[in-house]
Amino acid sequence: MKKKLKQLSLFEIIAYSVLLLLGLWGLVYTLLGFICEFLSINSGLRYANNYVRNVFGTNFLACGLIVLGVSVVAAIIVLLVNAKKSDRDFEKAQRRAARLKKRPEEEVVDVSSEKVEVNG
């Protein structure tokens, strides 16, 4: 029996795409933060890290971890909401199948094929 996969809704596709991009953005900022922590020369990246620290109060590493954490939490929420909806649909189908199975079936009458002789 083939198992039919549930099709993704438009909301799910958009949400997963946006959250994936947000996660990649956080990952890039985290990697830039690690590079800046271990960079020994003064470069444009170190100046950018110091500028971000002066403006936002955190460096690339902290910003990246925050953005990455937000995207992961949001993705978990979207997955849980859609899983709950999918479970509800599955249970509904199971109840319907059980209800259809409980219906009384038509009585089947067995007919014998014996030869009956009629006197007359």
mmCIF file with all atom_site columns, C-alpha atoms in Angstrom:
data_model
loop_
_atom_site.group_PDB
_atom_site.id
_atom_site.type_symbol
_atom_site.label_atom_id
_atom_site.label_alt_id
_atom_site.label_comp_id
_atom_site.label_asym_id
_atom_site.label_entity_id
_atom_site.label_seq_id
_atom_site.pdbx_PDB_ins_code
_atom_site.Cartn_x
_atom_site.Cartn_y
_atom_site.Cartn_z
_atom_site.occupancy
_atom_site.B_iso_or_equiv
_atom_site.pdbx_formal_charge
_atom_site.auth_seq_id
_atom_site.auth_comp_id
_atom_site.auth_asym_id
_atom_site.auth_atom_id
_atom_site.pdbx_PDB_model_num
ATOM 1   C CA . MET A 1 1   ? 0.000   0.000   0.000  1.00 0.00 ? 1   MET A CA 1
ATOM 2   C CA . LYS A 1 2   ? 1.468   3.331   -1.010 1.00 0.00 ? 2   LYS A CA 1
ATOM 3   C CA . LYS A 1 3   ? 1.613   5.943   1.670  1.00 0.00 ? 3   LYS A CA 1
ATOM 4   C CA . LYS A 1 4   ? 0.570   9.341   0.410  1.00 0.00 ? 4   LYS A CA 1
ATOM 5   C CA . LEU A 1 5   ? 2.805   12.151  1.607  1.00 0.00 ? 5   LEU A CA 1
ATOM 6   C CA . LYS A 1 6   ? 1.108   15.250  2.910  1.00 0.00 ? 6   LYS A CA 1
ATOM 7   C CA . GLN A 1 7   ? 1.482   18.193  0.585  1.00 0.00 ? 7   GLN A CA 1
ATOM 8   C CA . LEU A 1 8   ? 2.963   21.348  2.094  1.00 0.00 ? 8   LEU A CA 1
ATOM 9   C CA . SER A 1 9   ? 0.736   24.381  2.193  1.00 0.00 ? 9   SER A CA 1
ATOM 10  C CA . LEU A 1 10  ? 1.830   27.741  0.823  1.00 0.00 ? 10  LEU A CA 1
ATOM 11  C CA . PHE A 1 11  ? 2.287   29.075  4.366  1.00 0.00 ? 11  PHE A CA 1
ATOM 12  C CA . GLU A 1 12  ? 4.594   26.192  5.266  1.00 0.00 ? 12  GLU A CA 1
ATOM 13  C CA . ILE A 1 13  ? 6.750   26.650  2.175  1.00 0.00 ? 13  ILE A CA 1
ATOM 14  C CA . ILE A 1 14  ? 7.118   30.397  2.780  1.00 0.00 ? 14  ILE A CA 1
ATOM 15  C CA . ALA A 1 15  ? 7.722   29.970  6.529  1.00 0.00 ? 15  ALA A CA 1
ATOM 16  C CA . TYR A 1 16  ? 10.383  27.294  6.067  1.00 0.00 ? 16  TYR A CA 1
ATOM 17  C CA . SER A 1 17  ? 12.113  29.325  3.341  1.00 0.00 ? 17  SER A CA 1
ATOM 18  C CA . VAL A 1 18  ? 12.198  32.513  5.416  1.00 0.00 ? 18  VAL A CA 1
ATOM 19  C CA . LEU A 1 19  ? 13.373  30.667  8.520  1.00 0.00 ? 19  LEU A CA 1
ATOM 20  C CA . LEU A 1 20  ? 16.073  28.897  6.528  1.00 0.00 ? 20  LEU A CA 1
ATOM 21  C CA . LEU A 1 21  ? 17.376  32.224  5.224  1.00 0.00 ? 21  LEU A CA 1
ATOM 22  C CA . LEU A 1 22  ? 17.224  33.702  8.729  1.00 0.00 ? 22  LEU A CA 1
ATOM 23  C CA . GLY A 1 23  ? 19.174  30.720  10.069 1.00 0.00 ? 23  GLY A CA 1
ATOM 24  C CA . LEU A 1 24  ? 21.816  31.086  7.360  1.00 0.00 ? 24  LEU A CA 1
ATOM 25  C CA . TRP A 1 25  ? 22.124  34.778  8.196  1.00 0.00 ? 25  TRP A CA 1
ATOM 26  C CA . GLY A 1 26  ? 22.701  33.900  11.856 1.00 0.00 ? 26  GLY A CA 1
ATOM 27  C CA . LEU A 1 27  ? 25.217  31.232  10.903 1.00 0.00 ? 27  LEU A CA 1
ATOM 28  C CA . VAL A 1 28  ? 27.189  33.693  8.743  1.00 0.00 ? 28  VAL A CA 1
ATOM 29  C CA . TYR A 1 29  ? 27.244  36.266  11.561 1.00 0.00 ? 29  TYR A CA 1
ATOM 30  C CA . THR A 1 30  ? 28.402  33.573  14.002 1.00 0.00 ? 30  THR A CA 1
ATOM 31  C CA . LEU A 1 31  ? 31.221  32.522  11.682 1.00 0.00 ? 31  LEU A CA 1
ATOM 32  C CA . LEU A 1 32  ? 32.251  36.158  11.191 1.00 0.00 ? 32  LEU A CA 1
ATOM 33  C CA . GLY A 1 33  ? 32.281  36.555  14.968 1.00 0.00 ? 33  GLY A CA 1
ATOM 34  C CA . PHE A 1 34  ? 34.559  33.546  15.396 1.00 0.00 ? 34  PHE A CA 1
ATOM 35  C CA . ILE A 1 35  ? 36.889  34.864  12.710 1.00 0.00 ? 35  ILE A CA 1
ATOM 36  C CA . CYS A 1 36  ? 37.012  38.279  14.401 1.00 0.00 ? 36  CYS A CA 1
ATOM 37  C CA . GLU A 1 37  ? 37.794  36.718  17.798 1.00 0.00 ? 37  GLU A CA 1
ATOM 38  C CA . PHE A 1 38  ? 40.865  34.940  16.465 1.00 0.00 ? 38  PHE A CA 1
ATOM 39  C CA . LEU A 1 39  ? 42.001  37.525  13.897 1.00 0.00 ? 39  LEU A CA 1
ATOM 40  C CA . SER A 1 40  ? 45.310  39.018  14.960 1.00 0.00 ? 40  SER A CA 1
ATOM 41  C CA . ILE A 1 41  ? 45.602  41.823  12.413 1.00 0.00 ? 41  ILE A CA 1
ATOM 42  C CA . ASN A 1 42  ? 43.518  44.952  12.170 1.00 0.00 ? 42  ASN A CA 1
ATOM 43  C CA . SER A 1 43  ? 41.329  44.502  9.133  1.00 0.00 ? 43  SER A CA 1
ATOM 44  C CA . GLY A 1 44  ? 38.043  45.779  7.795  1.00 0.00 ? 44  GLY A CA 1
ATOM 45  C CA . LEU A 1 45  ? 36.249  42.848  9.408  1.00 0.00 ? 45  LEU A CA 1
ATOM 46  C CA . ARG A 1 46  ? 37.556  43.748  12.844 1.00 0.00 ? 46  ARG A CA 1
ATOM 47  C CA . TYR A 1 47  ? 36.509  47.390  12.300 1.00 0.00 ? 47  TYR A CA 1
ATOM 48  C CA . ALA A 1 48  ? 33.034  46.219  11.251 1.00 0.00 ? 48  ALA A CA 1
ATOM 49  C CA . ASN A 1 49  ? 32.819  44.046  14.365 1.00 0.00 ? 49  ASN A CA 1
ATOM 50  C CA . ASN A 1 50  ? 33.766  47.015  16.558 1.00 0.00 ? 50  ASN A CA 1
ATOM 51  C CA . TYR A 1 51  ? 31.200  49.209  14.769 1.00 0.00 ? 51  TYR A CA 1
ATOM 52  C CA . VAL A 1 52  ? 28.447  46.659  15.356 1.00 0.00 ? 52  VAL A CA 1
ATOM 53  C CA . ARG A 1 53  ? 29.504  46.403  18.996 1.00 0.00 ? 53  ARG A CA 1
ATOM 54  C CA . ASN A 1 54  ? 29.289  50.203  19.393 1.00 0.00 ? 54  ASN A CA 1
ATOM 55  C CA . VAL A 1 55  ? 25.887  50.491  17.670 1.00 0.00 ? 55  VAL A CA 1
ATOM 56  C CA . PHE A 1 56  ? 24.055  47.419  18.995 1.00 0.00 ? 56  PHE A CA 1
ATOM 57  C CA . GLY A 1 57  ? 26.029  46.602  22.112 1.00 0.00 ? 57  GLY A CA 1
ATOM 58  C CA . THR A 1 58  ? 26.931  43.109  20.874 1.00 0.00 ? 58  THR A CA 1
ATOM 59  C CA . ASN A 1 59  ? 29.481  41.810  18.406 1.00 0.00 ? 59  ASN A CA 1
ATOM 60  C CA . PHE A 1 60  ? 28.984  39.609  15.343 1.00 0.00 ? 60  PHE A CA 1
ATOM 61  C CA . LEU A 1 61  ? 29.204  36.426  17.403 1.00 0.00 ? 61  LEU A CA 1
ATOM 62  C CA . ALA A 1 62  ? 26.445  37.373  19.845 1.00 0.00 ? 62  ALA A CA 1
ATOM 63  C CA . CYS A 1 63  ? 24.203  38.764  17.082 1.00 0.00 ? 63  CYS A CA 1
ATOM 64  C CA . GLY A 1 64  ? 24.658  35.597  15.072 1.00 0.00 ? 64  GLY A CA 1
ATOM 65  C CA . LEU A 1 65  ? 23.800  33.358  18.001 1.00 0.00 ? 65  LEU A CA 1
ATOM 66  C CA . ILE A 1 66  ? 20.691  35.412  18.791 1.00 0.00 ? 66  ILE A CA 1
ATOM 67  C CA . VAL A 1 67  ? 19.455  35.350  15.177 1.00 0.00 ? 67  VAL A CA 1
ATOM 68  C CA . LEU A 1 68  ? 20.209  31.623  14.887 1.00 0.00 ? 68  LEU A CA 1
ATOM 69  C CA . GLY A 1 69  ? 18.365  30.896  18.136 1.00 0.00 ? 69  GLY A CA 1
ATOM 70  C CA . VAL A 1 70  ? 15.307  32.902  17.074 1.00 0.00 ? 70  VAL A CA 1
ATOM 71  C CA . SER A 1 71  ? 15.131  31.096  13.745 1.00 0.00 ? 71  SER A CA 1
ATOM 72  C CA . VAL A 1 72  ? 15.397  27.673  15.381 1.00 0.00 ? 72  VAL A CA 1
ATOM 73  C CA . VAL A 1 73  ? 12.669  28.452  17.934 1.00 0.00 ? 73  VAL A CA 1
ATOM 74  C CA . ALA A 1 74  ? 10.372  29.819  15.225 1.00 0.00 ? 74  ALA A CA 1
ATOM 75  C CA . ALA A 1 75  ? 10.971  26.729  13.048 1.00 0.00 ? 75  ALA A CA 1
ATOM 76  C CA . ILE A 1 76  ? 10.109  24.446  15.974 1.00 0.00 ? 76  ILE A CA 1
ATOM 77  C CA . ILE A 1 77  ? 6.869   26.354  16.569 1.00 0.00 ? 77  ILE A CA 1
ATOM 78  C CA . VAL A 1 78  ? 5.866   26.084  12.888 1.00 0.00 ? 78  VAL A CA 1
ATOM 79  C CA . LEU A 1 79  ? 6.685   22.363  12.862 1.00 0.00 ? 79  LEU A CA 1
ATOM 80  C CA . LEU A 1 80  ? 4.665   21.715  16.020 1.00 0.00 ? 80  LEU A CA 1
ATOM 81  C CA . VAL A 1 81  ? 1.620   23.615  14.748 1.00 0.00 ? 81  VAL A CA 1
ATOM 82  C CA . ASN A 1 82  ? 1.637   21.745  11.438 1.00 0.00 ? 82  ASN A CA 1
ATOM 83  C CA . ALA A 1 83  ? 2.229   18.386  13.142 1.00 0.00 ? 83  ALA A CA 1
ATOM 84  C CA . LYS A 1 84  ? -0.771  18.990  15.395 1.00 0.00 ? 84  LYS A CA 1
ATOM 85  C CA . LYS A 1 85  ? -2.917  19.803  12.360 1.00 0.00 ? 85  LYS A CA 1
ATOM 86  C CA . SER A 1 86  ? -1.697  16.682  10.581 1.00 0.00 ? 86  SER A CA 1
ATOM 87  C CA . ASP A 1 87  ? -2.420  14.503  13.628 1.00 0.00 ? 87  ASP A CA 1
ATOM 88  C CA . ARG A 1 88  ? -5.916  15.944  13.878 1.00 0.00 ? 88  ARG A CA 1
ATOM 89  C CA . ASP A 1 89  ? -6.608  15.085  10.227 1.00 0.00 ? 89  ASP A CA 1
ATOM 90  C CA . PHE A 1 90  ? -5.234  11.554  10.700 1.00 0.00 ? 90  PHE A CA 1
ATOM 91  C CA . GLU A 1 91  ? -7.392  10.937  13.773 1.00 0.00 ? 91  GLU A CA 1
ATOM 92  C CA . LYS A 1 92  ? -10.435 12.228  11.916 1.00 0.00 ? 92  LYS A CA 1
ATOM 93  C CA . ALA A 1 93  ? -9.795  9.749   9.101  1.00 0.00 ? 93  ALA A CA 1
ATOM 94  C CA . GLN A 1 94  ? -9.339  6.923   11.612 1.00 0.00 ? 94  GLN A CA 1
ATOM 95  C CA . ARG A 1 95  ? -12.639 7.721   13.347 1.00 0.00 ? 95  ARG A CA 1
ATOM 96  C CA . ARG A 1 96  ? -14.430 7.819   10.005 1.00 0.00 ? 96  ARG A CA 1
ATOM 97  C CA . ALA A 1 97  ? -12.995 4.455   8.985  1.00 0.00 ? 97  ALA A CA 1
ATOM 98  C CA . ALA A 1 98  ? -14.034 2.919   12.307 1.00 0.00 ? 98  ALA A CA 1
ATOM 99  C CA . ARG A 1 99  ? -17.522 4.387   11.995 1.00 0.00 ? 99  ARG A CA 1
ATOM 100 C CA . LEU A 1 100 ? -17.943 2.961   8.482  1.00 0.00 ? 100 LEU A CA 1
ATOM 101 C CA . LYS A 1 101 ? -16.727 -0.438  9.658  1.00 0.00 ? 101 LYS A CA 1
ATOM 102 C CA . LYS A 1 102 ? -19.307 -0.629  12.467 1.00 0.00 ? 102 LYS A CA 1
ATOM 103 C CA . ARG A 1 103 ? -22.300 -0.255  10.141 1.00 0.00 ? 103 ARG A CA 1
ATOM 104 C CA . PRO A 1 104 ? -24.415 -3.414  9.988  1.00 0.00 ? 104 PRO A CA 1
ATOM 105 C CA . GLU A 1 105 ? -23.791 -5.294  6.810  1.00 0.00 ? 105 GLU A CA 1
ATOM 106 C CA . GLU A 1 106 ? -26.592 -6.746  4.757  1.00 0.00 ? 106 GLU A CA 1
ATOM 107 C CA . GLU A 1 107 ? -27.476 -10.249 5.761  1.00 0.00 ? 107 GLU A CA 1
ATOM 108 C CA . VAL A 1 108 ? -26.295 -12.838 3.313  1.00 0.00 ? 108 VAL A CA 1
ATOM 109 C CA . VAL A 1 109 ? -28.707 -15.707 2.613  1.00 0.00 ? 109 VAL A CA 1
ATOM 110 C CA . ASP A 1 110 ? -27.139 -19.006 1.691  1.00 0.00 ? 110 ASP A CA 1
ATOM 111 C CA . VAL A 1 111 ? -28.999 -20.855 -1.021 1.00 0.00 ? 111 VAL A CA 1
ATOM 112 C CA . SER A 1 112 ? -28.427 -24.527 -1.487 1.00 0.00 ? 112 SER A CA 1
ATOM 113 C CA . SER A 1 113 ? -28.270 -25.999 -4.917 1.00 0.00 ? 113 SER A CA 1
ATOM 114 C CA . GLU A 1 114 ? -29.892 -29.334 -4.093 1.00 0.00 ? 114 GLU A CA 1
ATOM 115 C CA . LYS A 1 115 ? -32.290 -30.794 -6.557 1.00 0.00 ? 115 LYS A CA 1
ATOM 116 C CA . VAL A 1 116 ? -35.837 -30.786 -5.286 1.00 0.00 ? 116 VAL A CA 1
ATOM 117 C CA . GLU A 1 117 ? -38.325 -33.094 -6.887 1.00 0.00 ? 117 GLU A CA 1
ATOM 118 C CA . VAL A 1 118 ? -41.913 -32.135 -7.083 1.00 0.00 ? 118 VAL A CA 1
ATOM 119 C CA . ASN A 1 119 ? -44.577 -34.880 -7.282 1.00 0.00 ? 119 ASN A CA 1
ATOM 120 C CA . GLY A 1 120 ? -47.456 -33.958 -9.275 1.00 0.00 ? 120 GLY A CA 1
#
